[in-house]
């Protein structure tokens, strides 16, 4: 079935260090992998996405890598800052559909 | 340019009642999806509509229904409300075909 697994569920990193969140997906037909950031009480916001025809994409301090063979993708945040504290969700589109299925989320704490 | 707008923002209903939630997508977006987010969990896919046709349905009971209008706005209807239906209901729109979703601020439904 359609499934996106995400880990860890909680991650604490020192300010300035890097954070890595990993996800796996079950449907090999998936070809679109977005990442969303959700701050407390707010809507999820798209921060970066990657398609299956590329292996890595970077946007300033945020990067996403994709391993199609292993069916996993990761979010990398470098030089973390207090405003990076939030819940991060990975997602994938099963069956190359327009719909996307979310992981359970990772709560990221940036420690001062 | 307005983002995705949802109404109402908050709603309190009694068990057994019916509720209608509304969503207006970003201008030009033809795809609208509905998600349920329970506190502490990732958004769960309910429905996806594209060009007024249902493109996908998640694992939700028949009490949940939706439709999309010619102007691409959408309604989510839930009949015979249960306590477990209490959640944040998010609407998201996109151009379709794997483009990133933009979420509305959601409707927080409380069933008492």
JSON list of C-alpha atoms in Angstrom, two decimals:
[
{"chain": "A", "resi": 1, "resn": "UNK", "atom": "CA", "xyz": [0.00, 0.00, 0.00]},
{"chain": "A", "resi": 2, "resn": "UNK", "atom": "CA", "xyz": [0.89, 3.65, -0.07]},
{"chain": "A", "resi": 3, "resn": "UNK", "atom": "CA", "xyz": [3.18, 4.49, 2.80]},
{"chain": "A", "resi": 4, "resn": "UNK", "atom": "CA", "xyz": [5.73, 7.13, 3.77]},
{"chain": "A", "resi": 5, "resn": "UNK", "atom": "CA", "xyz": [7.88, 6.43, 6.82]},
{"chain": "A", "resi": 6, "resn": "UNK", "atom": "CA", "xyz": [9.75, 9.27, 8.51]},
{"chain": "A", "resi": 7, "resn": "UNK", "atom": "CA", "xyz": [12.37, 9.31, 11.25]},
{"chain": "A", "resi": 8, "resn": "UNK", "atom": "CA", "xyz": [13.33, 10.42, 13.75]},
{"chain": "A", "resi": 9, "resn": "UNK", "atom": "CA", "xyz": [10.08, 11.59, 15.32]},
{"chain": "A", "resi": 10, "resn": "UNK", "atom": "CA", "xyz": [12.00, 14.10, 17.44]},
{"chain": "A", "resi": 11, "resn": "UNK", "atom": "CA", "xyz": [15.40, 15.67, 16.81]},
{"chain": "A", "resi": 12, "resn": "UNK", "atom": "CA", "xyz": [17.35, 18.12, 18.95]},
{"chain": "A", "resi": 13, "resn": "UNK", "atom": "CA", "xyz": [20.44, 19.82, 17.56]},
{"chain": "A", "resi": 14, "resn": "UNK", "atom": "CA", "xyz": [22.69, 22.61, 18.81]},
{"chain": "A", "resi": 15, "resn": "UNK", "atom": "CA", "xyz": [22.28, 25.93, 17.05]},
{"chain": "A", "resi": 16, "resn": "UNK", "atom": "CA", "xyz": [24.75, 26.08, 14.17]},
{"chain": "A", "resi": 17, "resn": "UNK", "atom": "CA", "xyz": [24.93, 22.30, 13.74]},
{"chain": "A", "resi": 18, "resn": "UNK", "atom": "CA", "xyz": [23.30, 20.31, 10.93]},
{"chain": "A", "resi": 19, "resn": "UNK", "atom": "CA", "xyz": [20.04, 18.37, 11.05]},
{"chain": "A", "resi": 20, "resn": "UNK", "atom": "CA", "xyz": [19.10, 15.40, 8.89]},
{"chain": "A", "resi": 21, "resn": "UNK", "atom": "CA", "xyz": [15.61, 13.91, 8.56]},
{"chain": "A", "resi": 22, "resn": "UNK", "atom": "CA", "xyz": [15.08, 10.70, 6.61]},
{"chain": "A", "resi": 23, "resn": "UNK", "atom": "CA", "xyz": [12.07, 9.23, 4.82]},
{"chain": "A", "resi": 24, "resn": "UNK", "atom": "CA", "xyz": [11.31, 6.06, 2.92]},
{"chain": "A", "resi": 25, "resn": "UNK", "atom": "CA", "xyz": [8.46, 5.43, 0.51]},
{"chain": "A", "resi": 26, "resn": "UNK", "atom": "CA", "xyz": [6.82, 2.23, -0.63]},
{"chain": "A", "resi": 27, "resn": "UNK", "atom": "CA", "xyz": [5.60, 2.95, -4.18]},
{"chain": "A", "resi": 28, "resn": "UNK", "atom": "CA", "xyz": [8.41, 2.82, -6.72]},
{"chain": "A", "resi": 29, "resn": "UNK", "atom": "CA", "xyz": [6.19, 4.80, -9.13]},
{"chain": "A", "resi": 30, "resn": "UNK", "atom": "CA", "xyz": [6.37, 7.90, -6.92]},
{"chain": "A", "resi": 31, "resn": "UNK", "atom": "CA", "xyz": [8.15, 10.73, -8.70]},
{"chain": "A", "resi": 32, "resn": "UNK", "atom": "CA", "xyz": [7.55, 13.84, -6.58]},
{"chain": "A", "resi": 33, "resn": "UNK", "atom": "CA", "xyz": [8.88, 14.36, -3.03]},
{"chain": "A", "resi": 34, "resn": "UNK", "atom": "CA", "xyz": [8.06, 17.61, -1.23]},
{"chain": "A", "resi": 35, "resn": "UNK", "atom": "CA", "xyz": [9.05, 18.69, 2.27]},
{"chain": "A", "resi": 36, "resn": "UNK", "atom": "CA", "xyz": [6.84, 20.87, 4.43]},
{"chain": "A", "resi": 37, "resn": "UNK", "atom": "CA", "xyz": [7.55, 22.90, 7.57]},
{"chain": "A", "resi": 38, "resn": "UNK", "atom": "CA", "xyz": [4.78, 23.47, 10.07]},
{"chain": "A", "resi": 39, "resn": "UNK", "atom": "CA", "xyz": [5.19, 25.91, 12.93]},
{"chain": "A", "resi": 40, "resn": "UNK", "atom": "CA", "xyz": [2.93, 25.66, 15.95]},
{"chain": "A", "resi": 41, "resn": "UNK", "atom": "CA", "xyz": [-0.61, 26.67, 15.10]},
{"chain": "A", "resi": 42, "resn": "UNK", "atom": "CA", "xyz": [0.20, 27.41, 11.47]},
{"chain": "A", "resi": 43, "resn": "UNK", "atom": "CA", "xyz": [-0.33, 25.77, 8.11]},
{"chain": "A", "resi": 44, "resn": "UNK", "atom": "CA", "xyz": [2.24, 23.45, 6.52]},
{"chain": "A", "resi": 45, "resn": "UNK", "atom": "CA", "xyz": [4.49, 25.38, 4.14]},
{"chain": "A", "resi": 46, "resn": "UNK", "atom": "CA", "xyz": [6.44, 23.92, 1.24]},
{"chain": "A", "resi": 47, "resn": "UNK", "atom": "CA", "xyz": [10.15, 24.48, 1.81]},
{"chain": "A", "resi": 48, "resn": "UNK", "atom": "CA", "xyz": [11.73, 22.36, -0.92]},
{"chain": "A", "resi": 49, "resn": "UNK", "atom": "CA", "xyz": [10.78, 19.57, -3.30]},
{"chain": "A", "resi": 50, "resn": "UNK", "atom": "CA", "xyz": [12.56, 17.15, -5.61]},
{"chain": "A", "resi": 51, "resn": "UNK", "atom": "CA", "xyz": [11.51, 15.09, -8.59]},
{"chain": "A", "resi": 52, "resn": "UNK", "atom": "CA", "xyz": [12.71, 11.63, -9.44]},
{"chain": "A", "resi": 53, "resn": "UNK", "atom": "CA", "xyz": [14.82, 12.77, -12.37]},
{"chain": "A", "resi": 54, "resn": "UNK", "atom": "CA", "xyz": [17.36, 14.45, -10.06]},
{"chain": "A", "resi": 55, "resn": "UNK", "atom": "CA", "xyz": [19.32, 13.12, -7.11]},
{"chain": "A", "resi": 56, "resn": "UNK", "atom": "CA", "xyz": [19.90, 16.29, -5.13]},
{"chain": "A", "resi": 57, "resn": "UNK", "atom": "CA", "xyz": [18.52, 19.82, -4.85]},
{"chain": "A", "resi": 58, "resn": "UNK", "atom": "CA", "xyz": [19.76, 22.68, -2.72]},
{"chain": "A", "resi": 59, "resn": "UNK", "atom": "CA", "xyz": [18.26, 25.99, -1.65]},
{"chain": "A", "resi": 60, "resn": "UNK", "atom": "CA", "xyz": [20.53, 28.04, 0.62]},
{"chain": "A", "resi": 61, "resn": "UNK", "atom": "CA", "xyz": [20.80, 26.11, 3.93]},
{"chain": "A", "resi": 62, "resn": "UNK", "atom": "CA", "xyz": [18.34, 23.41, 2.90]},
{"chain": "A", "resi": 63, "resn": "UNK", "atom": "CA", "xyz": [19.07, 20.43, 0.67]},
{"chain": "A", "resi": 64, "resn": "UNK", "atom": "CA", "xyz": [17.19, 17.28, -0.26]},
{"chain": "A", "resi": 65, "resn": "UNK", "atom": "CA", "xyz": [18.71, 14.05, -1.59]},
{"chain": "A", "resi": 66, "resn": "UNK", "atom": "CA", "xyz": [16.87, 11.20, -3.30]},
{"chain": "A", "resi": 67, "resn": "UNK", "atom": "CA", "xyz": [17.92, 7.58, -3.71]},
{"chain": "A", "resi": 68, "resn": "UNK", "atom": "CA", "xyz": [15.41, 5.99, -6.07]},
{"chain": "A", "resi": 69, "resn": "UNK", "atom": "CA", "xyz": [16.93, 2.53, -5.84]},
{"chain": "A", "resi": 70, "resn": "UNK", "atom": "CA", "xyz": [16.62, 2.42, -2.08]},
{"chain": "A", "resi": 71, "resn": "UNK", "atom": "CA", "xyz": [13.38, 4.44, -2.14]},
{"chain": "A", "resi": 72, "resn": "UNK", "atom": "CA", "xyz": [14.51, 6.94, 0.42]},
{"chain": "A", "resi": 73, "resn": "UNK", "atom": "CA", "xyz": [15.01, 10.68, 0.54]},
{"chain": "A", "resi": 74, "resn": "UNK", "atom": "CA", "xyz": [16.44, 13.02, 3.14]},
{"chain": "A", "resi": 75, "resn": "UNK", "atom": "CA", "xyz": [16.25, 16.64, 4.23]},
{"chain": "A", "resi": 76, "resn": "UNK", "atom": "CA", "xyz": [19.47, 18.35, 5.29]},
{"chain": "A", "resi": 77, "resn": "UNK", "atom": "CA", "xyz": [19.48, 21.66, 7.14]},
{"chain": "A", "resi": 78, "resn": "UNK", "atom": "CA", "xyz": [22.89, 23.24, 7.71]},
{"chain": "A", "resi": 79, "resn": "UNK", "atom": "CA", "xyz": [23.89, 26.02, 10.11]},
{"chain": "A", "resi": 80, "resn": "UNK", "atom": "CA", "xyz": [20.63, 25.61, 12.01]},
{"chain": "A", "resi": 81, "resn": "UNK", "atom": "CA", "xyz": [19.00, 28.67, 13.55]},
{"chain": "A", "resi": 82, "resn": "UNK", "atom": "CA", "xyz": [16.31, 29.08, 16.25]},
{"chain": "A", "resi": 83, "resn": "UNK", "atom": "CA", "xyz": [13.68, 29.80, 13.61]},
{"chain": "A", "resi": 84, "resn": "UNK", "atom": "CA", "xyz": [14.25, 26.33, 12.15]},
{"chain": "A", "resi": 85, "resn": "UNK", "atom": "CA", "xyz": [12.45, 24.87, 15.18]},
{"chain": "A", "resi": 86, "resn": "UNK", "atom": "CA", "xyz": [9.22, 23.36, 13.82]},
{"chain": "A", "resi": 87, "resn": "UNK", "atom": "CA", "xyz": [7.67, 20.09, 12.69]},
{"chain": "A", "resi": 88, "resn": "UNK", "atom": "CA", "xyz": [8.91, 18.89, 9.30]},
{"chain": "A", "resi": 89, "resn": "UNK", "atom": "CA", "xyz": [6.91, 16.55, 7.08]},
{"chain": "A", "resi": 90, "resn": "UNK", "atom": "CA", "xyz": [8.12, 14.59, 4.09]},
{"chain": "A", "resi": 91, "resn": "UNK", "atom": "CA", "xyz": [5.65, 13.45, 1.44]},
{"chain": "A", "resi": 92, "resn": "UNK", "atom": "CA", "xyz": [5.46, 11.45, -1.77]},
{"chain": "A", "resi": 93, "resn": "UNK", "atom": "CA", "xyz": [2.96, 10.94, -4.56]},
{"chain": "A", "resi": 94, "resn": "UNK", "atom": "CA", "xyz": [1.98, 7.27, -4.91]},
{"chain": "A", "resi": 95, "resn": "UNK", "atom": "CA", "xyz": [1.19, 6.02, -8.40]},
{"chain": "A", "resi": 96, "resn": "UNK", "atom": "CA", "xyz": [2.55, 9.30, -9.80]},
{"chain": "A", "resi": 97, "resn": "UNK", "atom": "CA", "xyz": [-0.78, 10.79, -8.75]},
{"chain": "A", "resi": 98, "resn": "UNK", "atom": "CA", "xyz": [-1.29, 14.42, -8.02]},
{"chain": "A", "resi": 99, "resn": "UNK", "atom": "CA", "xyz": [-2.23, 13.53, -4.43]},
{"chain": "A", "resi": 100, "resn": "UNK", "atom": "CA", "xyz": [0.57, 13.38, -1.88]},
{"chain": "A", "resi": 101, "resn": "UNK", "atom": "CA", "xyz": [0.88, 11.21, 1.21]},
{"chain": "A", "resi": 102, "resn": "UNK", "atom": "CA", "xyz": [2.64, 12.60, 4.28]},
{"chain": "A", "resi": 103, "resn": "UNK", "atom": "CA", "xyz": [4.97, 11.07, 6.79]},
{"chain": "A", "resi": 104, "resn": "UNK", "atom": "CA", "xyz": [4.19, 11.38, 10.50]},
{"chain": "A", "resi": 105, "resn": "UNK", "atom": "CA", "xyz": [6.52, 14.32, 10.98]},
{"chain": "A", "resi": 106, "resn": "UNK", "atom": "CA", "xyz": [9.75, 15.18, 12.80]},
{"chain": "A", "resi": 107, "resn": "UNK", "atom": "CA", "xyz": [9.73, 17.72, 15.59]},
{"chain": "A", "resi": 108, "resn": "UNK", "atom": "CA", "xyz": [13.01, 19.64, 15.31]},
{"chain": "A", "resi": 109, "resn": "UNK", "atom": "CA", "xyz": [14.30, 21.53, 18.36]},
{"chain": "A", "resi": 110, "resn": "UNK", "atom": "CA", "xyz": [17.20, 23.94, 17.90]},
{"chain": "A", "resi": 111, "resn": "UNK", "atom": "CA", "xyz": [19.02, 24.28, 21.22]},
{"chain": "A", "resi": 112, "resn": "UNK", "atom": "CA", "xyz": [20.69, 27.60, 22.14]},
{"chain": "B", "resi": 1, "resn": "UNK", "atom": "CA", "xyz": [-2.66, 37.72, -4.69]},
{"chain": "B", "resi": 2, "resn": "UNK", "atom": "CA", "xyz": [-4.79, 35.83, -2.19]},
{"chain": "B", "resi": 3, "resn": "UNK", "atom": "CA", "xyz": [-3.63, 32.46, -0.96]},
{"chain": "B", "resi": 4, "resn": "UNK", "atom": "CA", "xyz": [-5.83, 29.45, -0.28]},
{"chain": "B", "resi": 5, "resn": "UNK", "atom": "CA", "xyz": [-8.74, 30.60, 1.86]},
{"chain": "B", "resi": 6, "resn": "UNK", "atom": "CA", "xyz": [-10.80, 28.36, 4.10]},
{"chain": "B", "resi": 7, "resn": "UNK", "atom": "CA", "xyz": [-13.96, 29.02, 6.05]},
{"chain": "B", "resi": 8, "resn": "UNK", "atom": "CA", "xyz": [-14.89, 28.92, 8.80]},
{"chain": "B", "resi": 9, "resn": "UNK", "atom": "CA", "xyz": [-11.66, 29.08, 10.81]},
{"chain": "B", "resi": 10, "resn": "UNK", "atom": "CA", "xyz": [-13.15, 27.44, 13.87]},
{"chain": "B", "resi": 11, "resn": "UNK", "atom": "CA", "xyz": [-16.29, 25.38, 14.36]},
{"chain": "B", "resi": 12, "resn": "UNK", "atom": "CA", "xyz": [-17.90, 23.56, 17.27]},
{"chain": "B", "resi": 13, "resn": "UNK", "atom": "CA", "xyz": [-20.48, 20.88, 16.48]},
{"chain": "B", "resi": 14, "resn": "UNK", "atom": "CA", "xyz": [-22.38, 18.26, 18.43]},
{"chain": "B", "resi": 15, "resn": "UNK", "atom": "CA", "xyz": [-22.11, 14.53, 17.76]},
{"chain": "B", "resi": 16, "resn": "UNK", "atom": "CA", "xyz": [-24.47, 13.44, 15.01]},
{"chain": "B", "resi": 17, "resn": "UNK", "atom": "CA", "xyz": [-24.58, 16.82, 13.32]},
{"chain": "B", "resi": 18, "resn": "UNK", "atom": "CA", "xyz": [-23.48, 17.66, 9.80]},
{"chain": "B", "resi": 19, "resn": "UNK", "atom": "CA", "xyz": [-20.73, 20.11, 8.80]},
{"chain": "B", "resi": 20, "resn": "UNK", "atom": "CA", "xyz": [-19.68, 21.81, 5.57]},
{"chain": "B", "resi": 21, "resn": "UNK", "atom": "CA", "xyz": [-16.21, 23.26, 5.18]},
{"chain": "B", "resi": 22, "resn": "UNK", "atom": "CA", "xyz": [-15.29, 25.54, 2.31]},
{"chain": "B", "resi": 23, "resn": "UNK", "atom": "CA", "xyz": [-12.11, 26.23, 0.36]},
{"chain": "B", "resi": 24, "resn": "UNK", "atom": "CA", "xyz": [-11.14, 28.71, -2.34]},
{"chain": "B", "resi": 25, "resn": "UNK", "atom": "CA", "xyz": [-7.94, 27.83, -4.19]},
{"chain": "B", "resi": 26, "resn": "UNK", "atom": "CA", "xyz": [-5.28, 30.18, -5.43]},
{"chain": "B", "resi": 27, "resn": "UNK", "atom": "CA", "xyz": [-6.33, 31.80, -8.70]},
{"chain": "B", "resi": 28, "resn": "UNK", "atom": "CA", "xyz": [-5.30, 29.54, -11.57]},
{"chain": "B", "resi": 29, "resn": "UNK", "atom": "CA", "xyz": [-5.04, 26.40, -9.46]},
{"chain": "B", "resi": 30, "resn": "UNK", "atom": "CA", "xyz": [-7.35, 23.66, -10.68]},
{"chain": "B", "resi": 31, "resn": "UNK", "atom": "CA", "xyz": [-6.46, 20.96, -8.16]},
{"chain": "B", "resi": 32, "resn": "UNK", "atom": "CA", "xyz": [-7.87, 20.97, -4.63]},
{"chain": "B", "resi": 33, "resn": "UNK", "atom": "CA", "xyz": [-7.12, 18.42, -1.95]},
{"chain": "B", "resi": 34, "resn": "UNK", "atom": "CA", "xyz": [-8.48, 17.94, 1.54]},
{"chain": "B", "resi": 35, "resn": "UNK", "atom": "CA", "xyz": [-6.51, 16.65, 4.51]},
{"chain": "B", "resi": 36, "resn": "UNK", "atom": "CA", "xyz": [-7.35, 15.88, 8.13]},
{"chain": "B", "resi": 37, "resn": "UNK", "atom": "CA", "xyz": [-4.67, 16.65, 10.70]},
{"chain": "B", "resi": 38, "resn": "UNK", "atom": "CA", "xyz": [-5.05, 15.35, 14.21]},
{"chain": "B", "resi": 39, "resn": "UNK", "atom": "CA", "xyz": [-2.85, 17.02, 16.83]},
{"chain": "B", "resi": 40, "resn": "UNK", "atom": "CA", "xyz": [0.67, 15.63, 16.76]},
{"chain": "B", "resi": 41, "resn": "UNK", "atom": "CA", "xyz": [0.26, 13.73, 13.49]},
{"chain": "B", "resi": 42, "resn": "UNK", "atom": "CA", "xyz": [0.84, 14.32, 9.80]},
{"chain": "B", "resi": 43, "resn": "UNK", "atom": "CA", "xyz": [-1.96, 15.41, 7.45]},
{"chain": "B", "resi": 44, "resn": "UNK", "atom": "CA", "xyz": [-4.08, 12.45, 6.32]},
{"chain": "B", "resi": 45, "resn": "UNK", "atom": "CA", "xyz": [-5.34, 12.52, 2.74]},
{"chain": "B", "resi": 46, "resn": "UNK", "atom": "CA", "xyz": [-9.14, 12.65, 2.39]},
{"chain": "B", "resi": 47, "resn": "UNK", "atom": "CA", "xyz": [-9.97, 13.73, -1.18]},
{"chain": "B", "resi": 48, "resn": "UNK", "atom": "CA", "xyz": [-8.41, 15.22, -4.27]},
{"chain": "B", "resi": 49, "resn": "UNK", "atom": "CA", "xyz": [-10.29, 16.98, -7.06]},
{"chain": "B", "resi": 50, "resn": "UNK", "atom": "CA", "xyz": [-9.00, 18.19, -10.39]},
{"chain": "B", "resi": 51, "resn": "UNK", "atom": "CA", "xyz": [-11.13, 20.03, -12.93]},
{"chain": "B", "resi": 52, "resn": "UNK", "atom": "CA", "xyz": [-14.24, 19.18, -10.88]},
{"chain": "B", "resi": 53, "resn": "UNK", "atom": "CA", "xyz": [-13.58, 15.44, -10.97]},
{"chain": "B", "resi": 54, "resn": "UNK", "atom": "CA", "xyz": [-12.61, 13.27, -8.03]},
{"chain": "B", "resi": 55, "resn": "UNK", "atom": "CA", "xyz": [-9.07, 12.07, -8.59]},
{"chain": "B", "resi": 56, "resn": "UNK", "atom": "CA", "xyz": [-8.44, 10.32, -5.31]},
{"chain": "B", "resi": 57, "resn": "UNK", "atom": "CA", "xyz": [-10.06, 9.27, -2.08]},
{"chain": "B", "resi": 58, "resn": "UNK", "atom": "CA", "xyz": [-8.30, 8.37, 1.13]},
{"chain": "B", "resi": 59, "resn": "UNK", "atom": "CA", "xyz": [-9.24, 5.80, 3.75]},
{"chain": "B", "resi": 60, "resn": "UNK", "atom": "CA", "xyz": [-12.16, 7.70, 5.24]},
{"chain": "B", "resi": 61, "resn": "UNK", "atom": "CA", "xyz": [-15.76, 6.50, 5.76]},
{"chain": "B", "resi": 62, "resn": "UNK", "atom": "CA", "xyz": [-18.62, 7.40, 3.45]},
{"chain": "B", "resi": 63, "resn": "UNK", "atom": "CA", "xyz": [-19.70, 10.04, 5.96]},
{"chain": "B", "resi": 64, "resn": "UNK", "atom": "CA", "xyz": [-17.07, 12.18, 4.29]},
{"chain": "B", "resi": 65, "resn": "UNK", "atom": "CA", "xyz": [-17.87, 13.64, 0.87]},
{"chain": "B", "resi": 66, "resn": "UNK", "atom": "CA", "xyz": [-16.65, 16.52, -1.22]},
{"chain": "B", "resi": 67, "resn": "UNK", "atom": "CA", "xyz": [-17.18, 18.33, -4.45]},
{"chain": "B", "resi": 68, "resn": "UNK", "atom": "CA", "xyz": [-15.51, 20.95, -6.61]},
{"chain": "B", "resi": 69, "resn": "UNK", "atom": "CA", "xyz": [-17.37, 23.75, -8.32]},
{"chain": "B", "resi": 70, "resn": "UNK", "atom": "CA", "xyz": [-16.86, 25.31, -11.79]},
{"chain": "B", "resi": 71, "resn": "UNK", "atom": "CA", "xyz": [-14.82, 28.13, -10.20]},
{"chain": "B", "resi": 72, "resn": "UNK", "atom": "CA", "xyz": [-12.57, 25.42, -8.64]},
{"chain": "B", "resi": 73, "resn": "UNK", "atom": "CA", "xyz": [-13.66, 26.16, -5.08]},
{"chain": "B", "resi": 74, "resn": "UNK", "atom": "CA", "xyz": [-14.51, 23.11, -3.03]},
{"chain": "B", "resi": 75, "resn": "UNK", "atom": "CA", "xyz": [-16.62, 21.89, -0.15]},
{"chain": "B", "resi": 76, "resn": "UNK", "atom": "CA", "xyz": [-15.95, 19.07, 2.29]},
{"chain": "B", "resi": 77, "resn": "UNK", "atom": "CA", "xyz": [-19.01, 17.61, 3.96]},
{"chain": "B", "resi": 78, "resn": "UNK", "atom": "CA", "xyz": [-19.04, 15.36, 6.99]},
{"chain": "B", "resi": 79, "resn": "UNK", "atom": "CA", "xyz": [-22.25, 13.70, 8.16]},
{"chain": "B", "resi": 80, "resn": "UNK", "atom": "CA", "xyz": [-23.10, 12.08, 11.49]},
{"chain": "B", "resi": 81, "resn": "UNK", "atom": "CA", "xyz": [-20.15, 13.67, 13.27]},
{"chain": "B", "resi": 82, "resn": "UNK", "atom": "CA", "xyz": [-18.19, 11.62, 15.78]},
{"chain": "B", "resi": 83, "resn": "UNK", "atom": "CA", "xyz": [-15.90, 12.84, 18.57]},
{"chain": "B", "resi": 84, "resn": "UNK", "atom": "CA", "xyz": [-13.00, 11.39, 16.60]},
{"chain": "B", "resi": 85, "resn": "UNK", "atom": "CA", "xyz": [-13.69, 13.79, 13.72]},
{"chain": "B", "resi": 86, "resn": "UNK", "atom": "CA", "xyz": [-12.29, 16.62, 15.83]},
{"chain": "B", "resi": 87, "resn": "UNK", "atom": "CA", "xyz": [-9.23, 17.82, 13.95]},
{"chain": "B", "resi": 88, "resn": "UNK", "atom": "CA", "xyz": [-7.74, 20.53, 11.78]},
{"chain": "B", "resi": 89, "resn": "UNK", "atom": "CA", "xyz": [-9.07, 20.21, 8.24]},
{"chain": "B", "resi": 90, "resn": "UNK", "atom": "CA", "xyz": [-6.66, 21.53, 5.66]},
{"chain": "B", "resi": 91, "resn": "UNK", "atom": "CA", "xyz": [-7.35, 22.41, 2.07]},
{"chain": "B", "resi": 92, "resn": "UNK", "atom": "CA", "xyz": [-4.50, 22.60, -0.42]},
{"chain": "B", "resi": 93, "resn": "UNK", "atom": "CA", "xyz": [-4.43, 23.74, -4.02]},
{"chain": "B", "resi": 94, "resn": "UNK", "atom": "CA", "xyz": [-1.97, 23.32, -6.86]},
{"chain": "B", "resi": 95, "resn": "UNK", "atom": "CA", "xyz": [-1.72, 23.63, -10.62]},
{"chain": "B", "resi": 96, "resn": "UNK", "atom": "CA", "xyz": [-1.84, 19.83, -10.71]},
{"chain": "B", "resi": 97, "resn": "UNK", "atom": "CA", "xyz": [0.51, 17.24, -12.22]},
{"chain": "B", "resi": 98, "resn": "UNK", "atom": "CA", "xyz": [2.84, 17.03, -9.26]},
{"chain": "B", "resi": 99, "resn": "UNK", "atom": "CA", "xyz": [3.26, 20.74, -8.59]},
{"chain": "B", "resi": 100, "resn": "UNK", "atom": "CA", "xyz": [3.70, 21.71, -4.96]},
{"chain": "B", "resi": 101, "resn": "UNK", "atom": "CA", "xyz": [0.65, 22.22, -2.81]},
{"chain": "B", "resi": 102, "resn": "UNK", "atom": "CA", "xyz": [-0.16, 25.47, -1.04]},
{"chain": "B", "resi": 103, "resn": "UNK", "atom": "CA", "xyz": [-2.16, 24.96, 2.10]},
{"chain": "B", "resi": 104, "resn": "UNK", "atom": "CA", "xyz": [-4.86, 27.12, 3.59]},
{"chain": "B", "resi": 105, "resn": "UNK", "atom": "CA", "xyz": [-4.86, 27.98, 7.28]},
{"chain": "B", "resi": 106, "resn": "UNK", "atom": "CA", "xyz": [-7.38, 25.25, 7.96]},
{"chain": "B", "resi": 107, "resn": "UNK", "atom": "CA", "xyz": [-10.66, 24.85, 9.78]},
{"chain": "B", "resi": 108, "resn": "UNK", "atom": "CA", "xyz": [-10.41, 23.61, 13.33]},
{"chain": "B", "resi": 109, "resn": "UNK", "atom": "CA", "xyz": [-13.42, 21.40, 13.99]},
{"chain": "B", "resi": 110, "resn": "UNK", "atom": "CA", "xyz": [-14.33, 20.42, 17.52]},
{"chain": "B", "resi": 111, "resn": "UNK", "atom": "CA", "xyz": [-17.04, 17.81, 18.02]},
{"chain": "B", "resi": 112, "resn": "UNK", "atom": "CA", "xyz": [-18.55, 17.69, 21.50]}
]
